[in-house]
Structure formats: C-alpha cells, structure tokens
XYZ file of C-alpha atoms in Angstrom:
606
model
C 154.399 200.711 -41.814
C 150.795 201.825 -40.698
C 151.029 205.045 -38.390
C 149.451 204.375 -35.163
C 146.987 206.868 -35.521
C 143.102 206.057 -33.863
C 140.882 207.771 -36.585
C 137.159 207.906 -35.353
C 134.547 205.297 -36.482
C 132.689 205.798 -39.565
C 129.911 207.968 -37.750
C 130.006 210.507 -40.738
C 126.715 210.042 -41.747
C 124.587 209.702 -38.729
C 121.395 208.424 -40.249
C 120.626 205.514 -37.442
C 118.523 205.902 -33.734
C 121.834 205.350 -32.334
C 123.661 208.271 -33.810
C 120.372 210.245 -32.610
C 120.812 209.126 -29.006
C 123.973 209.755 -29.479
C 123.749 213.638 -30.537
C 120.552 213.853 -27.851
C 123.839 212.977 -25.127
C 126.408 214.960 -26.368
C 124.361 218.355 -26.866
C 121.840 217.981 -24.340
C 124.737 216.441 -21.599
C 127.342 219.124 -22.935
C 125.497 222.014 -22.911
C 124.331 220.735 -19.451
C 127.550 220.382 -18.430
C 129.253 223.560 -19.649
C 126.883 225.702 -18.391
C 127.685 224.249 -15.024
C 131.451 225.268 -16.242
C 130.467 228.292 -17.579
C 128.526 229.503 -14.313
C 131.663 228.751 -12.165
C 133.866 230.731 -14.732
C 131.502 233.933 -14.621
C 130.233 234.134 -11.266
C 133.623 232.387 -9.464
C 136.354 233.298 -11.464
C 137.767 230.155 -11.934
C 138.160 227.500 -14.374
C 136.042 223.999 -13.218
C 136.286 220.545 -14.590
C 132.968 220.800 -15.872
C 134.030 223.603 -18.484
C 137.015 221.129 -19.485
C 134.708 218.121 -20.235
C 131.956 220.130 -21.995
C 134.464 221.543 -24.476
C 136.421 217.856 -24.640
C 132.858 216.430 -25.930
C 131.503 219.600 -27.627
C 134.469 219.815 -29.389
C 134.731 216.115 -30.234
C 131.017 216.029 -31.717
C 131.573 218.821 -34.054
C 134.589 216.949 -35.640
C 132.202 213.920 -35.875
C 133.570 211.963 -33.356
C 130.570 211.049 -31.938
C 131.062 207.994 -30.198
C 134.166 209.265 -27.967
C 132.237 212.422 -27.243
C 129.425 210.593 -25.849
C 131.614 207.928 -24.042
C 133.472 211.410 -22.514
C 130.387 212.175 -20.516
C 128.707 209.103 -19.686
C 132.215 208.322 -17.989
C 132.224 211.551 -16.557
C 128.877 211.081 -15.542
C 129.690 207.712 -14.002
C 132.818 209.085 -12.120
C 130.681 211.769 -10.571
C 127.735 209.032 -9.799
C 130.236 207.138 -7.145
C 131.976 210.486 -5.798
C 128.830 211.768 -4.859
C 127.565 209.022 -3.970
C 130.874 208.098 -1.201
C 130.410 211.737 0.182
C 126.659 211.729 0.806
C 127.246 208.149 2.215
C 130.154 209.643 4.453
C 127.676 212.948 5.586
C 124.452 210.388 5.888
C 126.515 208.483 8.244
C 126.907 211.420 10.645
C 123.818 213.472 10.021
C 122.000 210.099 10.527
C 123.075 210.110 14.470
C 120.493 212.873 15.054
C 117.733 210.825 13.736
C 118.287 208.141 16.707
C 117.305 210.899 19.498
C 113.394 210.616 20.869
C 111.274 213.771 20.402
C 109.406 213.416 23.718
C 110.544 212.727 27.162
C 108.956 211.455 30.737
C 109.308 214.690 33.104
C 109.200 213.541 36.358
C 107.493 216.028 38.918
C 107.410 214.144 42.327
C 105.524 210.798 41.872
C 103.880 212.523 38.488
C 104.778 211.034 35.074
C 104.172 213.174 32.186
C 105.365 212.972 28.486
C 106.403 216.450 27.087
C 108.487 217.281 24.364
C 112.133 217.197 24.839
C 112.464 221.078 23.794
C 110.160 221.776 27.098
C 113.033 219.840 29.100
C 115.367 222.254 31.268
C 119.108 221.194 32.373
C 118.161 220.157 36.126
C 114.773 218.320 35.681
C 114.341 214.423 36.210
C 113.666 211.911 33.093
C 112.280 208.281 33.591
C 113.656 206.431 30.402
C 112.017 202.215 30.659
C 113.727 199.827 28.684
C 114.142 199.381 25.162
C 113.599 203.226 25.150
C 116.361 205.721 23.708
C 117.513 208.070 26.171
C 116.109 211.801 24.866
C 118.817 213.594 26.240
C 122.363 213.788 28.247
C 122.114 213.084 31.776
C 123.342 211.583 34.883
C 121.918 208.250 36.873
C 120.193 209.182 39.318
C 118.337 206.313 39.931
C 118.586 202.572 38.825
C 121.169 200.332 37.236
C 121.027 199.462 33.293
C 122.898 198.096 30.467
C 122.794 201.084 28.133
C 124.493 200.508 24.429
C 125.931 203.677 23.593
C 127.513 202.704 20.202
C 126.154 205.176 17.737
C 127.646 208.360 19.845
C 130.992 206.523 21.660
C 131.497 203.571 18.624
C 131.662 200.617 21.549
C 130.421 197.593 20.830
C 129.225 196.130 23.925
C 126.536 197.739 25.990
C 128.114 199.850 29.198
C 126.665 198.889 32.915
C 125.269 202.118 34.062
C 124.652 202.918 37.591
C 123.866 206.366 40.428
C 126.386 208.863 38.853
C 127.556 208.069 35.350
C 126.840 209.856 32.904
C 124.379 208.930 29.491
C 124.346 210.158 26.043
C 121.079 211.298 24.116
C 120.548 208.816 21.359
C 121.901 205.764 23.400
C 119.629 203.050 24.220
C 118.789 201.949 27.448
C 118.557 197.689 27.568
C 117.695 195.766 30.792
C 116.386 197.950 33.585
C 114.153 201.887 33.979
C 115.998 204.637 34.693
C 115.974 207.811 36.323
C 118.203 210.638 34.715
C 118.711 214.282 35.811
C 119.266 216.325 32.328
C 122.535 217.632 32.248
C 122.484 219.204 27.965
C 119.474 219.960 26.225
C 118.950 220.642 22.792
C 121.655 221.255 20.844
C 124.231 220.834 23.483
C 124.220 217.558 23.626
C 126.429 215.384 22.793
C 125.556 213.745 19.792
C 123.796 217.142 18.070
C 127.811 218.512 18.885
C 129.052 215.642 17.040
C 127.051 216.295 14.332
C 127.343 219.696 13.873
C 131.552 219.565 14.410
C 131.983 216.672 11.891
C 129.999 219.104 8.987
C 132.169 222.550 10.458
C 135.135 220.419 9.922
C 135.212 220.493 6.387
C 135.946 224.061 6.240
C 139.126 223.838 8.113
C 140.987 222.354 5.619
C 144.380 220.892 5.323
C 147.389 222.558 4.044
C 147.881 220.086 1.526
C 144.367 220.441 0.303
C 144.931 224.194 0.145
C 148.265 223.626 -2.311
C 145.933 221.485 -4.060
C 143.512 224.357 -4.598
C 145.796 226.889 -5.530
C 147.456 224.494 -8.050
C 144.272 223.828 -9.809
C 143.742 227.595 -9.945
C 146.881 228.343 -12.305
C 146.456 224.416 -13.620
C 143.640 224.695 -15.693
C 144.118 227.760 -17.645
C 147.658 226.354 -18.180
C 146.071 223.319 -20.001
C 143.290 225.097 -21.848
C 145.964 227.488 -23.184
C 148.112 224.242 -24.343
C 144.975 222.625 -25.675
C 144.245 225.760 -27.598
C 148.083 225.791 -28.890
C 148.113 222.353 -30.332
C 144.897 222.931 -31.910
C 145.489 225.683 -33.799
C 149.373 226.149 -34.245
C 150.966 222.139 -34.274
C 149.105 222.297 -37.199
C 150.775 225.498 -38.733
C 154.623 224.501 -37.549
C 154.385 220.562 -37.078
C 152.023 219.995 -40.097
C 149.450 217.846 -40.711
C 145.624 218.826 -41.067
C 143.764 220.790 -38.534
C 140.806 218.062 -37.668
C 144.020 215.593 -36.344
C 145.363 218.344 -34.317
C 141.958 219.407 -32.786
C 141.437 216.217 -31.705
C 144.403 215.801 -30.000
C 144.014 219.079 -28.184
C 140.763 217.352 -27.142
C 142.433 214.280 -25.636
C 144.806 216.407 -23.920
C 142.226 218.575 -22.420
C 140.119 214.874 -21.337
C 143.438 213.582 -20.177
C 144.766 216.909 -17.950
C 141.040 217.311 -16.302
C 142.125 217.536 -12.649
C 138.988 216.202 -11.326
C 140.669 212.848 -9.579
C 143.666 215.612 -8.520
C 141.458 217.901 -7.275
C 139.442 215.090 -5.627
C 142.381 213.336 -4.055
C 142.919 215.094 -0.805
C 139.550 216.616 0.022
C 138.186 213.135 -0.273
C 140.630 211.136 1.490
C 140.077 213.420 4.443
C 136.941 213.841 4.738
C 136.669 209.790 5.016
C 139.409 210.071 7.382
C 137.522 212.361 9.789
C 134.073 210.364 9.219
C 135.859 207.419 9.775
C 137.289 208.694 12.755
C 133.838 209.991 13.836
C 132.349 206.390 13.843
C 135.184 205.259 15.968
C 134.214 207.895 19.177
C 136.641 210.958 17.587
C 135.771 214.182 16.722
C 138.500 215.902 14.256
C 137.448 219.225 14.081
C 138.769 219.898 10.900
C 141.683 218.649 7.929
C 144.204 221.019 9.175
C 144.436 218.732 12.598
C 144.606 216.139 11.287
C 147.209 216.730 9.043
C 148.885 218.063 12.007
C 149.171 214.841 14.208
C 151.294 212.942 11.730
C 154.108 215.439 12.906
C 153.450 215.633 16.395
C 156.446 214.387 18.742
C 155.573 214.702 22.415
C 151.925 214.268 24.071
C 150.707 216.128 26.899
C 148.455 214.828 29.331
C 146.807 216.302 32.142
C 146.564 213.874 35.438
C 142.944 214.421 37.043
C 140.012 213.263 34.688
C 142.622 212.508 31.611
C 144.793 210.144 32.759
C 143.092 209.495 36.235
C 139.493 208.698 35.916
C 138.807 212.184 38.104
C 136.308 210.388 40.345
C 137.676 208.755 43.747
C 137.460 205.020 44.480
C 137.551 203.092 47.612
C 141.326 201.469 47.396
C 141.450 199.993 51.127
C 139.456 199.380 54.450
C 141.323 199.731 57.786
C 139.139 198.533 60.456
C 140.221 199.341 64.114
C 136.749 197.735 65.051
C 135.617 195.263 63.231
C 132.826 194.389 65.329
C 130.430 196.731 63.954
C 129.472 197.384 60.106
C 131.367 200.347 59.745
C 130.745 200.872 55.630
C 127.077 200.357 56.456
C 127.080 203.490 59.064
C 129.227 205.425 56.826
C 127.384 205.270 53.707
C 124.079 205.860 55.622
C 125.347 209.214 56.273
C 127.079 209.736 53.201
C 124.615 208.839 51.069
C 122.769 212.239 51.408
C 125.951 213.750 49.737
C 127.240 215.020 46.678
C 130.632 215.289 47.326
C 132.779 213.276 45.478
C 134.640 211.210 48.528
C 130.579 210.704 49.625
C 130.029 209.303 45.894
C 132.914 207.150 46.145
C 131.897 205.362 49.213
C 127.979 204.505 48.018
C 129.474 203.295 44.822
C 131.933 200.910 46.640
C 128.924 199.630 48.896
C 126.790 199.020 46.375
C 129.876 196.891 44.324
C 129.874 194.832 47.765
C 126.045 194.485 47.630
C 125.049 196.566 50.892
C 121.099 197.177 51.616
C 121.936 201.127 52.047
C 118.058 201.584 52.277
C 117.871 199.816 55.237
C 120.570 201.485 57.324
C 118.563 204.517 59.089
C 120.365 208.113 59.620
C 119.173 211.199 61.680
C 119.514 214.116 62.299
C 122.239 214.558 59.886
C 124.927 217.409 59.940
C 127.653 218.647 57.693
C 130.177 219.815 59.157
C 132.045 222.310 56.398
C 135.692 221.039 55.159
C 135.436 218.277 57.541
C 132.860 215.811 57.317
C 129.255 214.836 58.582
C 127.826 213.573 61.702
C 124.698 212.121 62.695
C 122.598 208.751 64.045
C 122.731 206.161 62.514
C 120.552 203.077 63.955
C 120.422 205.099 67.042
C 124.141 205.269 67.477
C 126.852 208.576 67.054
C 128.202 208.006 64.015
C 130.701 210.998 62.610
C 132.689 210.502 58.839
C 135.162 213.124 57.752
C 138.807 213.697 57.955
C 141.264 213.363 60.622
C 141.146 216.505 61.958
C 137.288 215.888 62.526
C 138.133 212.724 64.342
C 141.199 214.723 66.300
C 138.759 217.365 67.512
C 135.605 215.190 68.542
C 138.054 212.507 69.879
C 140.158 213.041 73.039
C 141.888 209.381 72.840
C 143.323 209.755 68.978
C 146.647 210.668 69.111
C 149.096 211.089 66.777
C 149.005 206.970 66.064
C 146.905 207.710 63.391
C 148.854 208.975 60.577
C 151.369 206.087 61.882
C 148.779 203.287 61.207
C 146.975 204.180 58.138
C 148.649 203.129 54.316
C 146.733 205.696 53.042
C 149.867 208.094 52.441
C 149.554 208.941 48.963
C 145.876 209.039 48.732
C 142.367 210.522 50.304
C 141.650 209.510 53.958
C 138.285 209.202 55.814
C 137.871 208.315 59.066
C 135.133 207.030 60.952
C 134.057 206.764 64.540
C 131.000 204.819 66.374
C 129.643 205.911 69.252
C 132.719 208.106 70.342
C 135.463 205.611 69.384
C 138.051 205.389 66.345
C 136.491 202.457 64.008
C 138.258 202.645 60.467
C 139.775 204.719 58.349
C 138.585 204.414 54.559
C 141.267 204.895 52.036
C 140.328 206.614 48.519
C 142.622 207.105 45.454
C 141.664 208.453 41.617
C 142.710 205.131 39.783
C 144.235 205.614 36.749
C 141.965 204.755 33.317
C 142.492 201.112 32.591
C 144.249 202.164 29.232
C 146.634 204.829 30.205
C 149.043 202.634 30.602
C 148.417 201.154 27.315
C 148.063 204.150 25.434
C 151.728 205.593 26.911
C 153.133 202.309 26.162
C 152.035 202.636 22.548
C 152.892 206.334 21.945
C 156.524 205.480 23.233
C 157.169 202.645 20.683
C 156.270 205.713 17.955
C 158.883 207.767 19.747
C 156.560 209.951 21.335
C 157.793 212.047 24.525
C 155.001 211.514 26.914
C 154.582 214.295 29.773
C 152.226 214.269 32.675
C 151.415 217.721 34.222
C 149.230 218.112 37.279
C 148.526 220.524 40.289
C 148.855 217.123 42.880
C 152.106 216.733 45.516
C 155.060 215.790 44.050
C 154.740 211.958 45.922
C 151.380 211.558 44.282
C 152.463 212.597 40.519
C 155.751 210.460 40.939
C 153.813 207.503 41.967
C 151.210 208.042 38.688
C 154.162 208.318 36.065
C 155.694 205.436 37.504
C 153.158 203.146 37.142
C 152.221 204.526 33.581
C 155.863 204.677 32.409
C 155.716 208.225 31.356
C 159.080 209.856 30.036
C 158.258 213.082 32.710
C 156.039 214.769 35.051
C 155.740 218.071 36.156
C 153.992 218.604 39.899
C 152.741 221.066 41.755
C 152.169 223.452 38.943
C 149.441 226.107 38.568
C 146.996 226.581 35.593
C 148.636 228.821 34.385
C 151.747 227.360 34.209
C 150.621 224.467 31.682
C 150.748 227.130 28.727
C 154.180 227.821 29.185
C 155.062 224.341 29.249
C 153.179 223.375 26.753
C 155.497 226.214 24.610
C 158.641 224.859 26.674
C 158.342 221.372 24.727
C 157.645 222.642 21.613
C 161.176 224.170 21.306
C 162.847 221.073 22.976
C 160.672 218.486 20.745
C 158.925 219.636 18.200
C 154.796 219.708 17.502
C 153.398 219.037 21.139
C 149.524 217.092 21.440
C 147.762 218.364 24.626
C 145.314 216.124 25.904
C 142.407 217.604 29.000
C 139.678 217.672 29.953
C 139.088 220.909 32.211
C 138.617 224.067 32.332
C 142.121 225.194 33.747
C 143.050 222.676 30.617
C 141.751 224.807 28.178
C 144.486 227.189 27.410
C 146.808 225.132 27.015
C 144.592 222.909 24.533
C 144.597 226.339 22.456
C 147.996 226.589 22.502
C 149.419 223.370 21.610
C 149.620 222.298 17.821
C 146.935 219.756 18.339
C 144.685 220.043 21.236
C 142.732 216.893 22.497
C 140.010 216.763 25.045
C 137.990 214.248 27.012
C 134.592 214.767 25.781
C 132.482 212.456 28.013
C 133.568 214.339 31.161
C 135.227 217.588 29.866
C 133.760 220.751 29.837
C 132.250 223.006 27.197
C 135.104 225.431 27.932
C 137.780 222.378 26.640
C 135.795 221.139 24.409
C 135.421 224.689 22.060
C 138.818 224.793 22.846
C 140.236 221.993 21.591
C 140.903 220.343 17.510
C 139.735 217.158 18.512
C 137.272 214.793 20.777
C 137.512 211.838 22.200
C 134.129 211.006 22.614
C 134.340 208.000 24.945
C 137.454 209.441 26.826
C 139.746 206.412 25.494
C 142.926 207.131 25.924
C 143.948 204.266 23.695
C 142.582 206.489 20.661
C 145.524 208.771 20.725
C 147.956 206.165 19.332
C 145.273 204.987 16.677
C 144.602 208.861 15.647
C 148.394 208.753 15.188
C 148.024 206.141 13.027
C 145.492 207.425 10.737
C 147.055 210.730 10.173
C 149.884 209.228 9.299
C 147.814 206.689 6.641
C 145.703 210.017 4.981
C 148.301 211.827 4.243
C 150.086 208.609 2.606
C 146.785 207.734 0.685
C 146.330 211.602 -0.119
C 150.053 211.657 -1.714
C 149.614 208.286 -3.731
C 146.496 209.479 -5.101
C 148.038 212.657 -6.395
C 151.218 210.663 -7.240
C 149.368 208.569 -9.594
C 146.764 211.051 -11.040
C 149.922 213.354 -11.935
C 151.672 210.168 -13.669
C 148.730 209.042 -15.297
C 147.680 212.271 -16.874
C 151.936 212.368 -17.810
C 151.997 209.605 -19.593
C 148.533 209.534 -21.213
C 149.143 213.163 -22.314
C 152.246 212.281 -23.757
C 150.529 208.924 -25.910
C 147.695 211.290 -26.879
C 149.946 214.061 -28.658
C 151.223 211.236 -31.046
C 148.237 209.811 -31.919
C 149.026 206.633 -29.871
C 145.897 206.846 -27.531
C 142.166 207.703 -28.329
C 140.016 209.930 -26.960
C 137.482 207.395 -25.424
C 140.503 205.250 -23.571
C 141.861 208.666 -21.971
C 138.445 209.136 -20.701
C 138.085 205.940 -19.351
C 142.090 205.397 -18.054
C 142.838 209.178 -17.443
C 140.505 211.110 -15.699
C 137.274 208.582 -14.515
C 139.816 205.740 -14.151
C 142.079 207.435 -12.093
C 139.100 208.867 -10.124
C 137.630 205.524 -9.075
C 141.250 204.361 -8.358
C 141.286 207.256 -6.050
C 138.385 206.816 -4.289
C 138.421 202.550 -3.926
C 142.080 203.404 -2.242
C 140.419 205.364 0.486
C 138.539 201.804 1.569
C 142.120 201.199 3.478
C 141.408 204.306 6.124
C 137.904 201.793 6.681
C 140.063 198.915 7.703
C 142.212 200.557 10.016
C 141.731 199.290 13.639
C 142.786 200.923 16.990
C-alpha cells in the first residue's frame, strides 16, 4: 500500500511571484514573530507562543515547505486578529463609560447660573442639569422631578423617576424635566470613573485556575521544545528514516502543542465574565471572586439599606381628628428637615399630590431627640415622638401606645392647636426583590442569614416575610465578624452582602464580600470583592449563576485544547496529519473554538 505520509508540494524551485510572497511572509513574519519570542525568553525568562510559531515556520521554510510555513503564520496571525480584537472590544466597552460624562457643569450660586468645568465643582455645591443633558457628576435631588435613564452605569433598561432625595449617577441622562443636584463625588470618585477603574484593576487578581494555568505553561513549553528537538534529531538515529521527515514532524508537533488557545482559555473566559457582569450593574473586582462564588453555600445579608431599602416610608395614617389636614401641617414643618422620618413624610405628601408650598410655617423649632414645633397657618402645630406629645400634652395618657398599630415600626405624633390629631406610622420596607432574591438562593441550597442591630420583634417580622433560613438580632458591629466566621465552619464559603460602614469588616472577612454600591459607603465599597451597582438584590442569584457557567466554559475550553493537541500530536508523529491542517485544527482552530464558546456567558440572563 501507499504510506500515508503528506510530503510538501513541489515548491522546490521557487521561481514564481508567489513563492516570492511567499518567502517575503515567512522571513519577514518569522523573524517578526520570533523576536517577539525571543524578547520574552531574554528579558522574561520564559518560553512564549510566539518563539514556538517562529521556529514551527522558520523551520518549515528552510526544509522547503513553503506553503505550510506561510499558512502557520497567517493562521496565527488570524487567531491573534479576533483575540485581540474580543479583548479590546471587552476593555472599549468599559473604558467607553467615561466618555459619556460632560466636561462642564451649571454651578448654581443663589439665583446665578454659571458654566464651569466640572474639576472646579466641590462635593456640597448645587448643579442645574435641563433636559436632554447628561448629569456631570453624582448627586442628590434637590430640586425637581425627572425621568433620568441611568443604563450605561446601573444596566436598566427603562428610565428611573427621580425625585427630592434620590440619588443620580454622573454619566446618566436626565429626560423630561430640569434638575437641581447637590454634588455628592467629584472627579474620580464617582461612580462610573470607580467602575471603570475596578473593572481594569480586576484583571490582576486573578483566578486560581488561571494561576495553575500559568504555572503549567511555564514547565509546558520547554517540555515540548525539548520533545520537538528529540524527534528531530534522534527518531531519526533509533526509529530510522531520513532527517528532513523527522524535522518536519518535530515541526508539526511543536505547531500542534503551542498552548496559545490553553493559555488563552481561562484568562479570556473571565475577563468576559467580569465585563459581562459589568454591563449588567456588577462590579467583580477581580477572577479570584469570582471563581470563589461558585462554591459559596450560605449568604449573609445585612437588614438596614441591604435588605431594607434604609430610608423610612409612611406605612399608615391614624387620624384622631380628621377634621383638619393633619399631613399638610406636618409636612409644613417637616419640610425644613433633614432627618430621615422628616424625608419620609414630604415624600409621602408629595406621592398624594399635596401643595406643600402653600402650607405656611413660623417660627419653627427643633426640639433635640424629640421633634419640632412651630405655626403653621397661624395655628400650634408640634410633630415628634410620643414623649414630645406626653410632655406638651396634659390629656394623653397612656391610651396612646394602646391605640396606635404602629408596634413594630417608627411613630410620629402630631398635635393641632394643643390637642392629639394623628399619629403617623413609618417602617423601612423591604426592597421589592428581597424576597425574590432569598427565594432563588434557597432553590440553589443556599443558607440565607439576616443579621441586624434592630429588636428582636422587628428582625423576626423581616425574615418572616422574606423566608430567610435565620436571623440574628440585636447584635453589635462587631459581632457580625464573628458570625460571619461562625457559618463558615457550620456551612462552608459564606457571601456577605452590606452596605455600611459597621458592614465593612465583615465584607473583609467573608470569602466573597458584596456591597450595595448605590447607597453604600466608600468604607464598604474598598472593602468588598464585588458591587452591585444598582443595589439589586436579585443579582446575587444571577452572579451565582455565572460563576458557576465560567468556570464550566473555562474547563471545556482546556478540556478540548488538551484533547485536540492529544490527538493531533499523536496523527502528526506518523505522518498522518500535515503541518498546515495542525495549524488550522490545532492551535488557531481550537483558539476560535475557545473564544466563540465564551458568546454563552453573553446570553446569560438574570
């Protein structure tokens, strides 16, 4: 029979343009290459798959296989085209976000308008920002109600209603109505320059598996040159046969063990992972976290501002007289305020449409840890707690804890003119997809744990209705660190998620730590691995899911480079595969393979 043996094409005598071209490709695009090999060997110590390639085609043009040694690095070259081009794609995508924030900004000064550059802005000044404008930097309404789309910094689609107190994002755009902000982060504090500048650190935190793949490739590639070099030079010695077959097929098997799609596999699938994960409102501050929340088994949250939305709301009205427009005289006093429960009360009349302008209030007083008092419309109006009401009124007795449903939440009172005239129940409401979120992490078999500083009714209440596994109440700061350690022996990996600065210990201590990045603190945020940018709950589950997906896709694509470069190796050594096909199957085959199976960490939705 015929040995299956590919011999080279009759290129001996390379007389035509094309064999030019073809030497112009090999020498000028080998050379190129290996001294990009050759660089990394001297100065780095370490053997790159640029040497490997370079001596592949070198090698194969001096045996006067011209063709295949051309065809090596215009597939190489191709390969590298699309890898490059998939990362810079990937890094364009986040760098891009800075390019959406304004350079100037209108300073208010009183009733004076003037446009200055946003690096002349201090935290604590007032911004105008009209619509169809970009907001220049992170504030807080402070004046005005807008549709603002915030979808290049939190990844939502629609645009968010924005109203006195919430917060905006630099870079969003404001849509229906002006706006008056007072700069809370300038510069490079805000938050989209932070999400910018943590996606690019992440990439030097890398994951364990990406640091096994390093080390391999360290003791990898001499192993294969020093095979290569082997068959060349002694097959031919002890298995026979003449040199020029043997040299080639140390050629194919240096093509065919290049480790670039290896090499490539995990770096690349995580890095799409965390970009991915960026454009979806989550900041993974690095591979190694990532990696980490596929083992996680229990999640940590704290209650106020994680799973509570750490502002109060209005819950329930009890009017004793309803005769009067109690809210009305309430909020005209409160209004002046920056407490929280005084917040909570203007936001709840303006959801019922009150004209607070139009309700009057003198001679205003705050009355510390207690309330405010003052005339409103001419009448005595006082707002505060009950033992304000107890001490300016004679005729409240002890009725009024026995009336009120406010027992597991914040309770105002108010008086007219002397006399008992509601009391004004206030709760922190949970986030609308707590419940969600715990619901989803439980059909994972995730331990969920609630841990706040709140009374034991309150916290009881909260897990209840969110259907955690267990909460722990009436526990210090302090205390969440040891707790935190506590469920790590009992469970396994433990997930903190907070948003605080008491949090932020225990976010350093837990295997992953999570925090709430539209309301946390800079304390948290430094503290923890990852951000949730939008403070959705609901994107703990789907980070769950997409740790566990990277790692999959990261072990299939070594799986299959490993098996490939097996069996190709193998076929090579007897003569049964061809230089150019190894190229094109072994190494930039596998590659692209590689790199069109990371599209599925794309398609993954929450």
């Amino acid at each position: 029979g015929v040995p299956l043996d590919f011999a080279a094409p009759n290129l001996n005598k390379p007389a035509t343009v094309s064999a030019l071209l073809n030497y112009f490709t090999i020498f000028g695009g080998g050379f190129y290459v290996g001294y990009l090999g050759s660089r990394e060997l001297f100065l780095e110590k370490r053997f790159s798959v640029e040497f490997l390639m370079a001596v592949a085609a070198i090698g194969a043009a001096l045996i006067d296989y011209l063709l295949e040694a051309a065809t090596v690095l215009f597939f190489y070259a191709l390969a590298e085209h699309f890898e490059d081009q998939i990362e810079d794609r990937a890094k364009r995508t986040i760098e891009g976000l800075s390019q959406y924030i304004p350079d100037t900004a209108r300073r208010l000064q009183g009733t004076v308008e003037k446009e200055v550059h946003i690096r002349d802005v201090l935290p604590g000044d007032t911004i105008l920002v009209k619509p169809g404008e970009r907001i220049p930097l992170d504030g807080r309404v402070t004046d005005g109600t807008s549709y603002v789309d915030q979808s290049i910094v939190t990844g939502e689609s629609k645009p968010a209603l924005k109203r006195r107190g919430d917060d905006v994002f630099a870079g969003s755009q404001n849509n229906t109505g002006p706006l008056q902000l007072r700069v809370t982060k300038v510069g490079e504090e805000t938050l989209v320059s932070r999400i910018v500048r943590l996606v690019i650190q992440s990439r030097r935190r890398k994951a364990h598996l990406e640091t096994l793949v390093d080390k391999f490739a360290k003791i990898y590639v001499p192993v294969i040159i020093l095979l290569a070099v082997t068959v060349g030079l002694l097959f031919p010695v002890f298995l026979g046969g003449d040199f020029r077959t043997w040299i080639y097929r140390a050629l194919i098997l240096l093509v065919v063990s290049c480790p670039s799609a290896f090499i490539l596999s995990v770096p690349a699938t995580v890095f799409t992972s965390t970009t991915v994960a960026a454009r979806n409102g989550v900041i993974i501050k690095g591979g190694v976290y990532l990696e980490s929340l596929q083992k996680i088994r229990s999640v940590v949250f704290d209650k106020t501002g994680t799973l509570t939305l750490g502002r109060l709301e209005v819950t329930d009205i009890e009017y004793r007289d309803k005769t009067r427009p109690v809210l009305n005289y309430a909020v005209a006093l409160e209004k002046y305020s920056t407490h929280p429960v005084a917040e909570a009360m203007v936001r709840n009349a303006m959801a019922k449409g009150l004209d607070i302008p139009a309700t009057r209030a003198e001679e205003v007083t705050e009355i510390p840890g207690k309330g405010v008092a003052g005339l409103v419309n001419g009448r005595k109006v006082a707002v505060g707690n009950t033992e304000l009401m107890r001490e300016s009124l004679a005729q409240l007795g002890s009725d009024l804890d026995e009336t009120t449903k406010c027992d597991l939440h914040s309770r105002i009172c108010v008086s007219i003119d002397g006399a008992f005239a509601a009391t004004i129940c206030l709760e922190d409401k949970a986030r609308e997809d707590a419940a969600e979120a715990v619901k989803r992490l439980k059909e994972e078999r995730i331990h969920t744990v609630m841990l706040t500083g709140d009374t034991e009714q309150i916290a009881k209440k909260l897990a209840q209705d969110l259907r955690l596994d267990e909460y722990r109440a009436e526990i210090l700061p302090e205390e969440k660190q040891r707790i935190v350690d506590e469920l790590r022996r009992k469970y396994g990996p433990v997930a903190m998620v907070g948003d605080g600065i008491n949090d932020a210990p225990a976010l350093a201590a837990a295997d992953v730590g999570i925090a709430m990045g539209g309301s946390g603190v800079d304390v948290a945020l430094e503290s923890a691995d990852l951000v949730l940018v939008k403070d959705e709950l609901a994107k703990i589950p789907y980070l769950l899911k997409l740790s566990n997906l990277t790692m999959k896709i990261a072990k299939q694509n070594i799986a299959v480079s490993l098996a490939t470069k097996l069996a190709l190796g193998a076929l090579g050594l007897l003569g049964i595969a061809p230089l150019w096909f190894t190229v094109v199957a072994g190494d930039d085959g596998v590659t692209m393979l590689t790199l069109l199976n990371l599209i599925r960490l794309t398609r993954l939705r929450d």
